PDB file of C-alpha atoms in Angstrom:
ATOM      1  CA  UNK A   1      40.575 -75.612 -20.787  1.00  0.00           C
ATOM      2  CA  UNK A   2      38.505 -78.061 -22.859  1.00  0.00           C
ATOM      3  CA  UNK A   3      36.874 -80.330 -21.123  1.00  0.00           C
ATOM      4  CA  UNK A   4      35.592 -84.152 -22.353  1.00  0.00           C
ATOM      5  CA  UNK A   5      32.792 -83.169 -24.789  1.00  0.00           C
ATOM      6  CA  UNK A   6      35.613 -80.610 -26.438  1.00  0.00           C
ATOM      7  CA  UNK A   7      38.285 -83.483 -27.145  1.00  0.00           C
ATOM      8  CA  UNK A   8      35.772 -85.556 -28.187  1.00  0.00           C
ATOM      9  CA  UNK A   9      34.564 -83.062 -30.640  1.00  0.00           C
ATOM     10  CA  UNK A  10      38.154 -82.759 -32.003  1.00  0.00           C
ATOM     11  CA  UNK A  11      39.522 -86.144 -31.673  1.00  0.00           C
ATOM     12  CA  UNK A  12      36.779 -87.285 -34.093  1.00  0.00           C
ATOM     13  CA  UNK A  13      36.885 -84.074 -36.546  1.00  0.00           C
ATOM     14  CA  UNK A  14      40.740 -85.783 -36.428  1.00  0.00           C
ATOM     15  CA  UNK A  15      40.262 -88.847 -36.803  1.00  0.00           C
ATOM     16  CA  UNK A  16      37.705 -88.387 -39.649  1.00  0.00           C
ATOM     17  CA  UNK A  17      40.500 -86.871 -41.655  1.00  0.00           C
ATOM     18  CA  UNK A  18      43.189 -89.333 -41.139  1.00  0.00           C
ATOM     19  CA  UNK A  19      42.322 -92.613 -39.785  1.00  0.00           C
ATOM     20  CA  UNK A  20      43.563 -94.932 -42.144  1.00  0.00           C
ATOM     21  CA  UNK A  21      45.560 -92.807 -44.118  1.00  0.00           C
ATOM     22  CA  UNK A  22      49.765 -92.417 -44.108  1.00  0.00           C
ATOM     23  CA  UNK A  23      51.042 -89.326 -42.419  1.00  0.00           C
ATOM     24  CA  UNK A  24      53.530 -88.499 -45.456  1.00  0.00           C
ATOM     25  CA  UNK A  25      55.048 -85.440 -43.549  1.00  0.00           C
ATOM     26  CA  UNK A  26      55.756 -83.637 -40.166  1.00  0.00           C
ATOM     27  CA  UNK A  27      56.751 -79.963 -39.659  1.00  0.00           C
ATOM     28  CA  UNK A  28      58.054 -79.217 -36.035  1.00  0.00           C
ATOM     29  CA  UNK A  29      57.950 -75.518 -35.841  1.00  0.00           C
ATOM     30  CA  UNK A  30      59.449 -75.472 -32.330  1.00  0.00           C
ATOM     31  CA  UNK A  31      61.019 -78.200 -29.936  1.00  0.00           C
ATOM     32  CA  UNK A  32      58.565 -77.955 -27.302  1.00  0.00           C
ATOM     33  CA  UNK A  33      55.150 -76.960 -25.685  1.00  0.00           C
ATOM     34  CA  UNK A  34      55.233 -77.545 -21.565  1.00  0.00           C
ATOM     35  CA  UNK A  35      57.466 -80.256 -22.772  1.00  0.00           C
ATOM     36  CA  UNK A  36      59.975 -80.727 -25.307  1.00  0.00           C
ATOM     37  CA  UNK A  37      58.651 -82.519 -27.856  1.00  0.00           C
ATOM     38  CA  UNK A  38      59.806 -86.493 -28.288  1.00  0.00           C
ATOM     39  CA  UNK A  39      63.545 -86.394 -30.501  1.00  0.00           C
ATOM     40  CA  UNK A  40      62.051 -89.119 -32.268  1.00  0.00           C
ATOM     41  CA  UNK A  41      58.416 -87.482 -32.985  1.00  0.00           C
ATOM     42  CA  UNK A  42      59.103 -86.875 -36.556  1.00  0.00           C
ATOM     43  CA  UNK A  43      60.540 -90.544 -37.133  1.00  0.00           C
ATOM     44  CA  UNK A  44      57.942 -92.575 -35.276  1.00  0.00           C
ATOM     45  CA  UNK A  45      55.269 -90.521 -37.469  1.00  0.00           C
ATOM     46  CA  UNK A  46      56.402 -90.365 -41.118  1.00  0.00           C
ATOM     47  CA  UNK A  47      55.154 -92.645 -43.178  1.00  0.00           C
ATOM     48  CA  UNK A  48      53.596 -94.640 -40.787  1.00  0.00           C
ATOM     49  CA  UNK A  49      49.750 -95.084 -41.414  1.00  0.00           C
ATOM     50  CA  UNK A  50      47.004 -94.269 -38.528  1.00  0.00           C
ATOM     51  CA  UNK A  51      45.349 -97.168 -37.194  1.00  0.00           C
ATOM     52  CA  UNK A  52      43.015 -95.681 -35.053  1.00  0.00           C
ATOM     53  CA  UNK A  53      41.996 -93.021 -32.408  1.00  0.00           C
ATOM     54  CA  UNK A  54      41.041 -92.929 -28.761  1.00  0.00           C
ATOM     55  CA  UNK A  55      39.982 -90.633 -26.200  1.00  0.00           C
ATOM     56  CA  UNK A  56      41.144 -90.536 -22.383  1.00  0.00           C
ATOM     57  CA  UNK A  57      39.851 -88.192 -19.671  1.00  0.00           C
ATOM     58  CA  UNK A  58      41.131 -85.486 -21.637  1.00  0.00           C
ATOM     59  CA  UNK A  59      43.805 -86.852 -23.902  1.00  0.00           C
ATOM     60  CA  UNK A  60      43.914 -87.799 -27.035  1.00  0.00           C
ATOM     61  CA  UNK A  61      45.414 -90.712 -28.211  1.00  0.00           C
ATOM     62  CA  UNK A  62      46.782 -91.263 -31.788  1.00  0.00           C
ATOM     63  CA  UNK A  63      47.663 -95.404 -32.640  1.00  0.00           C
ATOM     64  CA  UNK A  64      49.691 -95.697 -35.371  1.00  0.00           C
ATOM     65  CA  UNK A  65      51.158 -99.035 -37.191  1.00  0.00           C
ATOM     66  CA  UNK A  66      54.748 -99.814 -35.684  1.00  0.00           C
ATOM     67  CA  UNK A  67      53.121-100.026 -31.882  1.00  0.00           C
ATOM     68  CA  UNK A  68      53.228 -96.283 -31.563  1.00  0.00           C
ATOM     69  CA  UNK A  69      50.751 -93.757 -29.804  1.00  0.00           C
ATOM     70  CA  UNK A  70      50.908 -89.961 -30.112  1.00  0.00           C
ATOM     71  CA  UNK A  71      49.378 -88.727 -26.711  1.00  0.00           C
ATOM     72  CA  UNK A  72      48.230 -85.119 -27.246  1.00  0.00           C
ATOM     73  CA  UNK A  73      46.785 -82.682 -24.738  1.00  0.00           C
ATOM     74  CA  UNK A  74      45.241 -79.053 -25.697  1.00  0.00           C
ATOM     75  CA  UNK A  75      46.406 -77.683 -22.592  1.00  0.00           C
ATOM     76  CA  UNK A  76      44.233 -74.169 -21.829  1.00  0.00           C
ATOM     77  CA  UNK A  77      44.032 -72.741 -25.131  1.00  0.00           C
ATOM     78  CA  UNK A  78      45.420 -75.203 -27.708  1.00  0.00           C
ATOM     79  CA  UNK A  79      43.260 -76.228 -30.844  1.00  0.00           C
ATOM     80  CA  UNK A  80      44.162 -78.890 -33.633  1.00  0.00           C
ATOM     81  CA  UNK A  81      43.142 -76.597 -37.029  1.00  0.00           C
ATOM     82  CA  UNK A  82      42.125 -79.656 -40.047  1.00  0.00           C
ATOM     83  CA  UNK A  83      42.060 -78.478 -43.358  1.00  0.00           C
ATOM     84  CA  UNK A  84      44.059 -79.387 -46.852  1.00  0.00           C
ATOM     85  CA  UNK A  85      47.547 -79.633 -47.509  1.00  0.00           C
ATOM     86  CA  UNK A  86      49.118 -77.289 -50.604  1.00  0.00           C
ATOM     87  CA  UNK A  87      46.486 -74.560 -49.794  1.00  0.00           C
ATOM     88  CA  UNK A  88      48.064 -71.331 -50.148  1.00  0.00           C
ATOM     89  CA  UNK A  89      46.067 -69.963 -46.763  1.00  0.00           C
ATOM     90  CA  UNK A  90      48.644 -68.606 -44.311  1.00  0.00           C
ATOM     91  CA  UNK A  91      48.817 -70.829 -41.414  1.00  0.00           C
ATOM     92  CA  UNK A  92      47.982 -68.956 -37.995  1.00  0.00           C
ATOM     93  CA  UNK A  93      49.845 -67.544 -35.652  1.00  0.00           C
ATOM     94  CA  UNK A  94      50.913 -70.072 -32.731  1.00  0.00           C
ATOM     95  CA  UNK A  95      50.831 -73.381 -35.607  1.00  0.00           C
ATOM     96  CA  UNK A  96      53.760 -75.032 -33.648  1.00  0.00           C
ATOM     97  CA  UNK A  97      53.176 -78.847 -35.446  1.00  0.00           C
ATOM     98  CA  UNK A  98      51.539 -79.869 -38.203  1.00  0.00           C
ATOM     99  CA  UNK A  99      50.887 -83.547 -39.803  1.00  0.00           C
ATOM    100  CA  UNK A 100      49.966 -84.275 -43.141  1.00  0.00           C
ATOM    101  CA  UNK A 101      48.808 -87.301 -45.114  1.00  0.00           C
ATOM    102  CA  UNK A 102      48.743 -89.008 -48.207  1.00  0.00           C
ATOM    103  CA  UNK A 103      45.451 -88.127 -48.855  1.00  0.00           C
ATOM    104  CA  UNK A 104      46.073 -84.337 -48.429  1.00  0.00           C
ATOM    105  CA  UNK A 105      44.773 -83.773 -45.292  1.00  0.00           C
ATOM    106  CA  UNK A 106      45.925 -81.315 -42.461  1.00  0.00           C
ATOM    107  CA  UNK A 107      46.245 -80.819 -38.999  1.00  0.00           C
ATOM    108  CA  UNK A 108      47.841 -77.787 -37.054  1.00  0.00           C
ATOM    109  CA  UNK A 109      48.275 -77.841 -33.456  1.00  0.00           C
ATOM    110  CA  UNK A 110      47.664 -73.936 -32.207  1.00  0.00           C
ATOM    111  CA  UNK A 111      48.610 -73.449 -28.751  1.00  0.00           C
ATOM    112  CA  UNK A 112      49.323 -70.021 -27.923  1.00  0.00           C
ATOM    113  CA  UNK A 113      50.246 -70.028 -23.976  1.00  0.00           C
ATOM    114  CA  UNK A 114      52.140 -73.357 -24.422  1.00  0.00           C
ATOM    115  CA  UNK A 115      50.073 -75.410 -21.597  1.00  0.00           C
ATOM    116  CA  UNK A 116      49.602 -78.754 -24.181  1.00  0.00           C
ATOM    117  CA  UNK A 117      51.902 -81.645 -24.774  1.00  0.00           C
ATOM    118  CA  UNK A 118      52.303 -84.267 -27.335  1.00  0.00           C
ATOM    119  CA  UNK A 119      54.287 -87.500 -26.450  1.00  0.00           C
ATOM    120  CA  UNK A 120      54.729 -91.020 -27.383  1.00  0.00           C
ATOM    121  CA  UNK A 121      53.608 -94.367 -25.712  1.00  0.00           C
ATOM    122  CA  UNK A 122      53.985 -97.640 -26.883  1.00  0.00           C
ATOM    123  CA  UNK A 123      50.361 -98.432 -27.736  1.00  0.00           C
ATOM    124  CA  UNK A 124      50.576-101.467 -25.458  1.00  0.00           C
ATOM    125  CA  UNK A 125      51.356 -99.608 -22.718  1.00  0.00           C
ATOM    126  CA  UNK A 126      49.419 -96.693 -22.739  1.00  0.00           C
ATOM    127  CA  UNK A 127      47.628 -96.743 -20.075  1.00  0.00           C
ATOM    128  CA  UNK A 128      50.852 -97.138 -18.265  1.00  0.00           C
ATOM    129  CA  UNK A 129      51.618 -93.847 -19.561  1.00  0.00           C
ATOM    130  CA  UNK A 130      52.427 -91.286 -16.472  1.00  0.00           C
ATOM    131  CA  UNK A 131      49.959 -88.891 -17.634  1.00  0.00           C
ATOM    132  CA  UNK A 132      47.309 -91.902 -17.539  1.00  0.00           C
ATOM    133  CA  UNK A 133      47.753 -94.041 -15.292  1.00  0.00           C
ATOM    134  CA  UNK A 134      46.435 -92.372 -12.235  1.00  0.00           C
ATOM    135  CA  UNK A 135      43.248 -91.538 -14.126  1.00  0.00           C
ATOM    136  CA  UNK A 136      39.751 -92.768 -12.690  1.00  0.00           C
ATOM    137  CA  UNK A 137      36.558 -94.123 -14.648  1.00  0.00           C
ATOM    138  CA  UNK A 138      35.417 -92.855 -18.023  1.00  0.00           C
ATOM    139  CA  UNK A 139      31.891 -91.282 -17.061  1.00  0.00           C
ATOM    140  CA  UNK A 140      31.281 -92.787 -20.579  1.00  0.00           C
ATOM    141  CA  UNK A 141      31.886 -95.796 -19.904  1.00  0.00           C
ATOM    142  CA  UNK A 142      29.496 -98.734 -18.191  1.00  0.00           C
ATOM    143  CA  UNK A 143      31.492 -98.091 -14.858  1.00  0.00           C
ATOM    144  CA  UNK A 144      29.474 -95.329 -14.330  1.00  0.00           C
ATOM    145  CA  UNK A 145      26.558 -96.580 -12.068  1.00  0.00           C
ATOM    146  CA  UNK A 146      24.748 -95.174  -8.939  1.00  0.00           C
ATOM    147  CA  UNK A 147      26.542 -97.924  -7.010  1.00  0.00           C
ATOM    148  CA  UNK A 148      29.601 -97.255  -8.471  1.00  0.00           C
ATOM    149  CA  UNK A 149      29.779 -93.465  -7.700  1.00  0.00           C
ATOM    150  CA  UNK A 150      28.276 -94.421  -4.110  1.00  0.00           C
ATOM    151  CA  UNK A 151      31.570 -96.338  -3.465  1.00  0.00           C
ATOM    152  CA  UNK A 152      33.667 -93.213  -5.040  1.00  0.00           C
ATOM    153  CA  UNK A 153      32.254 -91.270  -2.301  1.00  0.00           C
ATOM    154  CA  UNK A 154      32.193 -92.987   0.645  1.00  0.00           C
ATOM    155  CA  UNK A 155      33.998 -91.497   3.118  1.00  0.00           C
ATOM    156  CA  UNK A 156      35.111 -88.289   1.382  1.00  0.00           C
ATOM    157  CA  UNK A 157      33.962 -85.355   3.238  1.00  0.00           C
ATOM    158  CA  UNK A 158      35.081 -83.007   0.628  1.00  0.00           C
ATOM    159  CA  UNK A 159      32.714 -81.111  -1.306  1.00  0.00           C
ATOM    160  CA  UNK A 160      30.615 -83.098  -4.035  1.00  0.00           C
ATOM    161  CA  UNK A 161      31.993 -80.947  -6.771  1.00  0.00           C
ATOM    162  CA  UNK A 162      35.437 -81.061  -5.458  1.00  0.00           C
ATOM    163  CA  UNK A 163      35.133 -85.074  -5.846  1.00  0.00           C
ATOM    164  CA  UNK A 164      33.699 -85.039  -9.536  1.00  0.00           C
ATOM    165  CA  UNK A 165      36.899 -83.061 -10.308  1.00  0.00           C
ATOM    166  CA  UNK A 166      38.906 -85.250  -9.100  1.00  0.00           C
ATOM    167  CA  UNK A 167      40.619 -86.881 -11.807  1.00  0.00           C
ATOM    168  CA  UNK A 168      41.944 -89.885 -10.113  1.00  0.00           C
ATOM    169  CA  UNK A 169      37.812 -90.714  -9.300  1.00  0.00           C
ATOM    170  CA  UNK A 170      36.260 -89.526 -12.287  1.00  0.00           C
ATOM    171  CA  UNK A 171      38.433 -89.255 -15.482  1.00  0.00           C
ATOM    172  CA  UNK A 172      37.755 -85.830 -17.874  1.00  0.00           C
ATOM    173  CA  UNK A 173      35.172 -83.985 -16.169  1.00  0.00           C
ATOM    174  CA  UNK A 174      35.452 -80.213 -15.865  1.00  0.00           C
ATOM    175  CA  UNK A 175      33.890 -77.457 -14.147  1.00  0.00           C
ATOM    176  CA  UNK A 176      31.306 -76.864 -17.003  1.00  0.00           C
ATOM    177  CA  UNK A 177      29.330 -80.244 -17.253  1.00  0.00           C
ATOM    178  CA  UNK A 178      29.956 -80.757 -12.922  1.00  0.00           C
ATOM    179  CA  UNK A 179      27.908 -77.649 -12.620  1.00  0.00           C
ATOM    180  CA  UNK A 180      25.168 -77.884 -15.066  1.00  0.00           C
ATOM    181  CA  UNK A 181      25.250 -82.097 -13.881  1.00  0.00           C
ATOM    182  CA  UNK A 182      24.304 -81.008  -9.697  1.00  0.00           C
ATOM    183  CA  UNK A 183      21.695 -78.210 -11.199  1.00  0.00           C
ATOM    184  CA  UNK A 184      20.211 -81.160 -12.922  1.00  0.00           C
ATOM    185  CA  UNK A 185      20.091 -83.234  -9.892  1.00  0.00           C
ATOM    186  CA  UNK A 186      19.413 -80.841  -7.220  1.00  0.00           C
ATOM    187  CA  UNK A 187      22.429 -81.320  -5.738  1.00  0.00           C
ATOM    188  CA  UNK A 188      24.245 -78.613  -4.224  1.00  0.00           C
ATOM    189  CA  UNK A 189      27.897 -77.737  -4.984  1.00  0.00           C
ATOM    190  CA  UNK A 190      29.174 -77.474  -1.309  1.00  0.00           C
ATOM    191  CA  UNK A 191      27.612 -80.599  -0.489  1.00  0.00           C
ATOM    192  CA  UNK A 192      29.801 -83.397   1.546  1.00  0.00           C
ATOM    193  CA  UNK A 193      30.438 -86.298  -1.281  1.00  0.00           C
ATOM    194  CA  UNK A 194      29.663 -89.003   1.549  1.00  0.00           C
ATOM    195  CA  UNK A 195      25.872 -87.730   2.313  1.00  0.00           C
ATOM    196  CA  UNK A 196      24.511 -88.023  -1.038  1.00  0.00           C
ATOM    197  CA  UNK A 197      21.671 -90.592  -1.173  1.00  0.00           C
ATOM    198  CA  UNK A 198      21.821 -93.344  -3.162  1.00  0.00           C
ATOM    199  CA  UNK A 199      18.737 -91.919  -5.138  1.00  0.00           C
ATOM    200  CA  UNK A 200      21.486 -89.127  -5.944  1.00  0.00           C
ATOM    201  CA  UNK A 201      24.340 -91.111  -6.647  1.00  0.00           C
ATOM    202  CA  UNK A 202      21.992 -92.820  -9.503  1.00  0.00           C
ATOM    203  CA  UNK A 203      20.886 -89.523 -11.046  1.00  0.00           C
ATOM    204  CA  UNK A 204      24.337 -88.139 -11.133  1.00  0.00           C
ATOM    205  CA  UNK A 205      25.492 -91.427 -12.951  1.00  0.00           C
ATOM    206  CA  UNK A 206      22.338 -91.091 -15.481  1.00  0.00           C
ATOM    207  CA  UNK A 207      22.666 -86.865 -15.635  1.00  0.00           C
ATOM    208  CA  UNK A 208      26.534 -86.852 -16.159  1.00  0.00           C
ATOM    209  CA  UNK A 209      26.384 -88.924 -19.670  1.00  0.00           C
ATOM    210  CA  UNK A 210      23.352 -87.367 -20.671  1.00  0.00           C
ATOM    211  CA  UNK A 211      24.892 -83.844 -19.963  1.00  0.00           C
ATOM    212  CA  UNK A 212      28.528 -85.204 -22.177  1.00  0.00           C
ATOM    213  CA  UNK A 213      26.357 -86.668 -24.977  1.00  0.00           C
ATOM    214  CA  UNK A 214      23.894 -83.757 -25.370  1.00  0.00           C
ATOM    215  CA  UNK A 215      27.761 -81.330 -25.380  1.00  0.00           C
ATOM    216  CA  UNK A 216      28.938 -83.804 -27.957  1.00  0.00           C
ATOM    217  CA  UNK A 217      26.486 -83.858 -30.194  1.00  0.00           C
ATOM    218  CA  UNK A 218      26.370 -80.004 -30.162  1.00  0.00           C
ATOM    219  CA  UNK A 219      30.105 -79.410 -30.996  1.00  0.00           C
ATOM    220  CA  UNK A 220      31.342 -78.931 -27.312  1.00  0.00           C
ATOM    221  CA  UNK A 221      31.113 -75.035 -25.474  1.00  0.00           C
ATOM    222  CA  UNK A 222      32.907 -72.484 -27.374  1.00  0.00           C
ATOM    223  CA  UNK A 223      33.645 -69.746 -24.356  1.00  0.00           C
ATOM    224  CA  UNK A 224      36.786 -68.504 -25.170  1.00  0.00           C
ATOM    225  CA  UNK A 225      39.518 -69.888 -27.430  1.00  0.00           C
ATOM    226  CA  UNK A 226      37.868 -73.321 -28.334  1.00  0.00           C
ATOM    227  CA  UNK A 227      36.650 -73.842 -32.041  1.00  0.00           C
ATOM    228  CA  UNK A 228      35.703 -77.711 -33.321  1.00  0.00           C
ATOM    229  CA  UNK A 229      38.248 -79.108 -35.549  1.00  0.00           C
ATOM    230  CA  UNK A 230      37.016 -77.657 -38.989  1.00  0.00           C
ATOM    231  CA  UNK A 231      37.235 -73.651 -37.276  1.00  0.00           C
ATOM    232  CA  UNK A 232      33.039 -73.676 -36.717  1.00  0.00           C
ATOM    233  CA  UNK A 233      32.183 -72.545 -32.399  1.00  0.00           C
ATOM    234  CA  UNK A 234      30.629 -75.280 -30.622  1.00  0.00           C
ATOM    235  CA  UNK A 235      26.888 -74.392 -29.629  1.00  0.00           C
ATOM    236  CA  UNK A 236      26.153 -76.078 -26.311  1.00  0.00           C
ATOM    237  CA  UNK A 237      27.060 -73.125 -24.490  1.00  0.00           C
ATOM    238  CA  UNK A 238      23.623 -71.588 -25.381  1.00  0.00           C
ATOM    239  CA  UNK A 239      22.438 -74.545 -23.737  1.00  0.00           C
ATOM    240  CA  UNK A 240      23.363 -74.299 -20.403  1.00  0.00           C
ATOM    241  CA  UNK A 241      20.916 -73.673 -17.862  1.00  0.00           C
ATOM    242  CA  UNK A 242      23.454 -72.419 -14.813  1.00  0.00           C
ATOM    243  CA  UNK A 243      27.501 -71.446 -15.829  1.00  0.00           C
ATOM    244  CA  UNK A 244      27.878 -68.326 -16.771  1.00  0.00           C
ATOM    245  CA  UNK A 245      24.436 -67.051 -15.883  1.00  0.00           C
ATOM    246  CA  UNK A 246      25.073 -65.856 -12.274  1.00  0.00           C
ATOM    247  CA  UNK A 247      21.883 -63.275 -11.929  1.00  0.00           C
ATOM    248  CA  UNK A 248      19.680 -64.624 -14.815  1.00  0.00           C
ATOM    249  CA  UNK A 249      16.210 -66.168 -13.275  1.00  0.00           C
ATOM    250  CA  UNK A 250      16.904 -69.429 -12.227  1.00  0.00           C
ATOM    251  CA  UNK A 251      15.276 -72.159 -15.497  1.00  0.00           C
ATOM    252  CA  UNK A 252      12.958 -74.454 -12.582  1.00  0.00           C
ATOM    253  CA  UNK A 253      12.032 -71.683  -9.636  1.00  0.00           C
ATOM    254  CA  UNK A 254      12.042 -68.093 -11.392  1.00  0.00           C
ATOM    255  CA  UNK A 255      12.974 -64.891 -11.282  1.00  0.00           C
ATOM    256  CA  UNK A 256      12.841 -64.460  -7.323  1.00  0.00           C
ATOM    257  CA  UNK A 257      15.752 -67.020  -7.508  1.00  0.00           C
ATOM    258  CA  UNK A 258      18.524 -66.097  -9.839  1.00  0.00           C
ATOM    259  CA  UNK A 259      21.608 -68.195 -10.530  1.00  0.00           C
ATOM    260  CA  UNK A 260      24.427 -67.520  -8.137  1.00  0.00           C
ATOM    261  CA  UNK A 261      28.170 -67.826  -8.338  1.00  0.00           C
ATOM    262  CA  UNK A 262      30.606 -68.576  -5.705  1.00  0.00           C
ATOM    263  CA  UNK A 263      33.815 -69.813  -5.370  1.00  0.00           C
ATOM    264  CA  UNK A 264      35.446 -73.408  -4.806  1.00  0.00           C
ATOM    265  CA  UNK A 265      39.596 -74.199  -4.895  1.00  0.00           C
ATOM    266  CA  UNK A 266      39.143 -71.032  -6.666  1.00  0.00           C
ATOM    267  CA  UNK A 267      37.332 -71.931  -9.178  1.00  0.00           C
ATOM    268  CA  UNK A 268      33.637 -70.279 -10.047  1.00  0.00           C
ATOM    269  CA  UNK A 269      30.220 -72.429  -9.364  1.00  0.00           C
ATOM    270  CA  UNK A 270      27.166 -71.269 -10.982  1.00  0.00           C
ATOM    271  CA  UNK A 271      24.052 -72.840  -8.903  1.00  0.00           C
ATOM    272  CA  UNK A 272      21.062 -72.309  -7.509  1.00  0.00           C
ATOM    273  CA  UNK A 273      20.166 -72.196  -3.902  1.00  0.00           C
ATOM    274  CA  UNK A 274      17.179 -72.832  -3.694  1.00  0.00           C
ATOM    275  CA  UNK A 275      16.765 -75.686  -6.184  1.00  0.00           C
ATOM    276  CA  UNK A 276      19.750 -77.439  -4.685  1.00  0.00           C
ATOM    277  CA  UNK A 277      20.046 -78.774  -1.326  1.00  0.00           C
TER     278      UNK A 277
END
């Protein structure tokens, strides 16, 4: 699934194309994704222009004039495709909306298992939305502080990697950036959230942003299905220093300590034991 530094990637590759500009047509090319898609989607689009964009945990939010949002979720393999309108390129397989604008500009939403939505929200009230409202702090946002993420975990005895995934503390973090974040800190995975140290709570709060940004600016982690919005991989995946290198020499203590994986609500952890207590 992408995770925050992928839909940020995209929402802006989306928004460059057609912020400001009139969505002059929608093609529905089947009712529904996990959801069926709003009856009034192609109505509260056309011919309205696009005010702005925003991102939320891992939604993407489309404000348009007339007091309308388009929420959109990539689910666990979806991708928004921009190009040009009137090109005679054969759209790709899965292409089950697509927007264009005045200005000629394209977007295809590819989703070939389905898992994504799109929806509308009033754009007063969207983050009354169901899908939002439950949703914790931005990590990049100014809430995120040492103190902050010391009062997050008070109390939870669950693991500290378990908490950072929890959507209703922290919104849009994944199991990417949590892993490479506790490398970074020396935390380890299986780690009770209430011990950490408030030393630890601060350098989670300054690693975590540092770790989004650095993804950001790199395009995001292409691993399986995700591509940026112009079709080009992402390239912070050659960057990371511990997912998806279980056996490779550990980057601070060698090769006497390689990376190891384990498993956590069945999902994998890259760390290193010795490195993170």
């Amino acid at each position: 699934m992408p995770e925050l530094p992928e839909v940020e990637t995209v929402m802006r590759g989306f928004r460059d194309a057609f912020e400001g500009h009139r969505i002059s047509h929608v093609t529905v090319n089947r009712p529904d994704l996990r959801w069926p898609f709003p009856a009034d989607l192609r109505e509260k689009l056309e011919g309205h222009h696009v005010l702005s964009f925003r991102r939320r945990a891992k939604y993407i939010l489309v404000r348009l004039e007339g007091g309308w949002s388009m929420l959109l979720h990539l689910g666990m393999s979806g991708r928004l495709t921009i190009g040009r309108a009137g090109t005679n390129a054969t759209p790709p397989a899965h292409e089950h909306l697509v927007l264009e604008t005045d200005s000629g500009a394209r977007a295809g939403l590819v989703d070939p298992r389905r898992f994504g939505m799109v929806d509308l929200v009033r754009t007063s009230e969207e983050d009354s939305h169901r899908l939002l409202a439950h949703l914790g702090m931005e990590p990049l946002s100014d809430a995120m502080t040492g103190p902050a993420l010391a009062e997050l975990f008070r109390g939870r005895r669950s693991p500290i990697k378990s908490a950072l995934l929890d959507q209703k503390l922290i919104a849009g973090l994944g199991n990417i950036y949590v892993c490479e974040a506790l490398f970074r800190c020396g935390i380890h995975p299986e780690r009770q959230a209430c011990t950490l140290t408030g030393e630890e709570t601060a350098a989670l709060a300054e690693a975590i942003p540092q770790i989004l940004e650095q993804a950001i600016a790199s395009g995001g982690s292409s691993l399986r299905d995700y591509v940026q919005a112009d079709g080009t991989k992402g390239a912070f995946q050659d960057l990371h220093l511990v997912y998806g290198r279980e056996g490779v020499p550990c980057p601070n203590c060698g090769a006497e300590h390689p990376i190891q994986r384990i498993t956590q609500a069945g999902r994998s952890t890259f760390f290193c034991p010795t490195c993170q207590k």
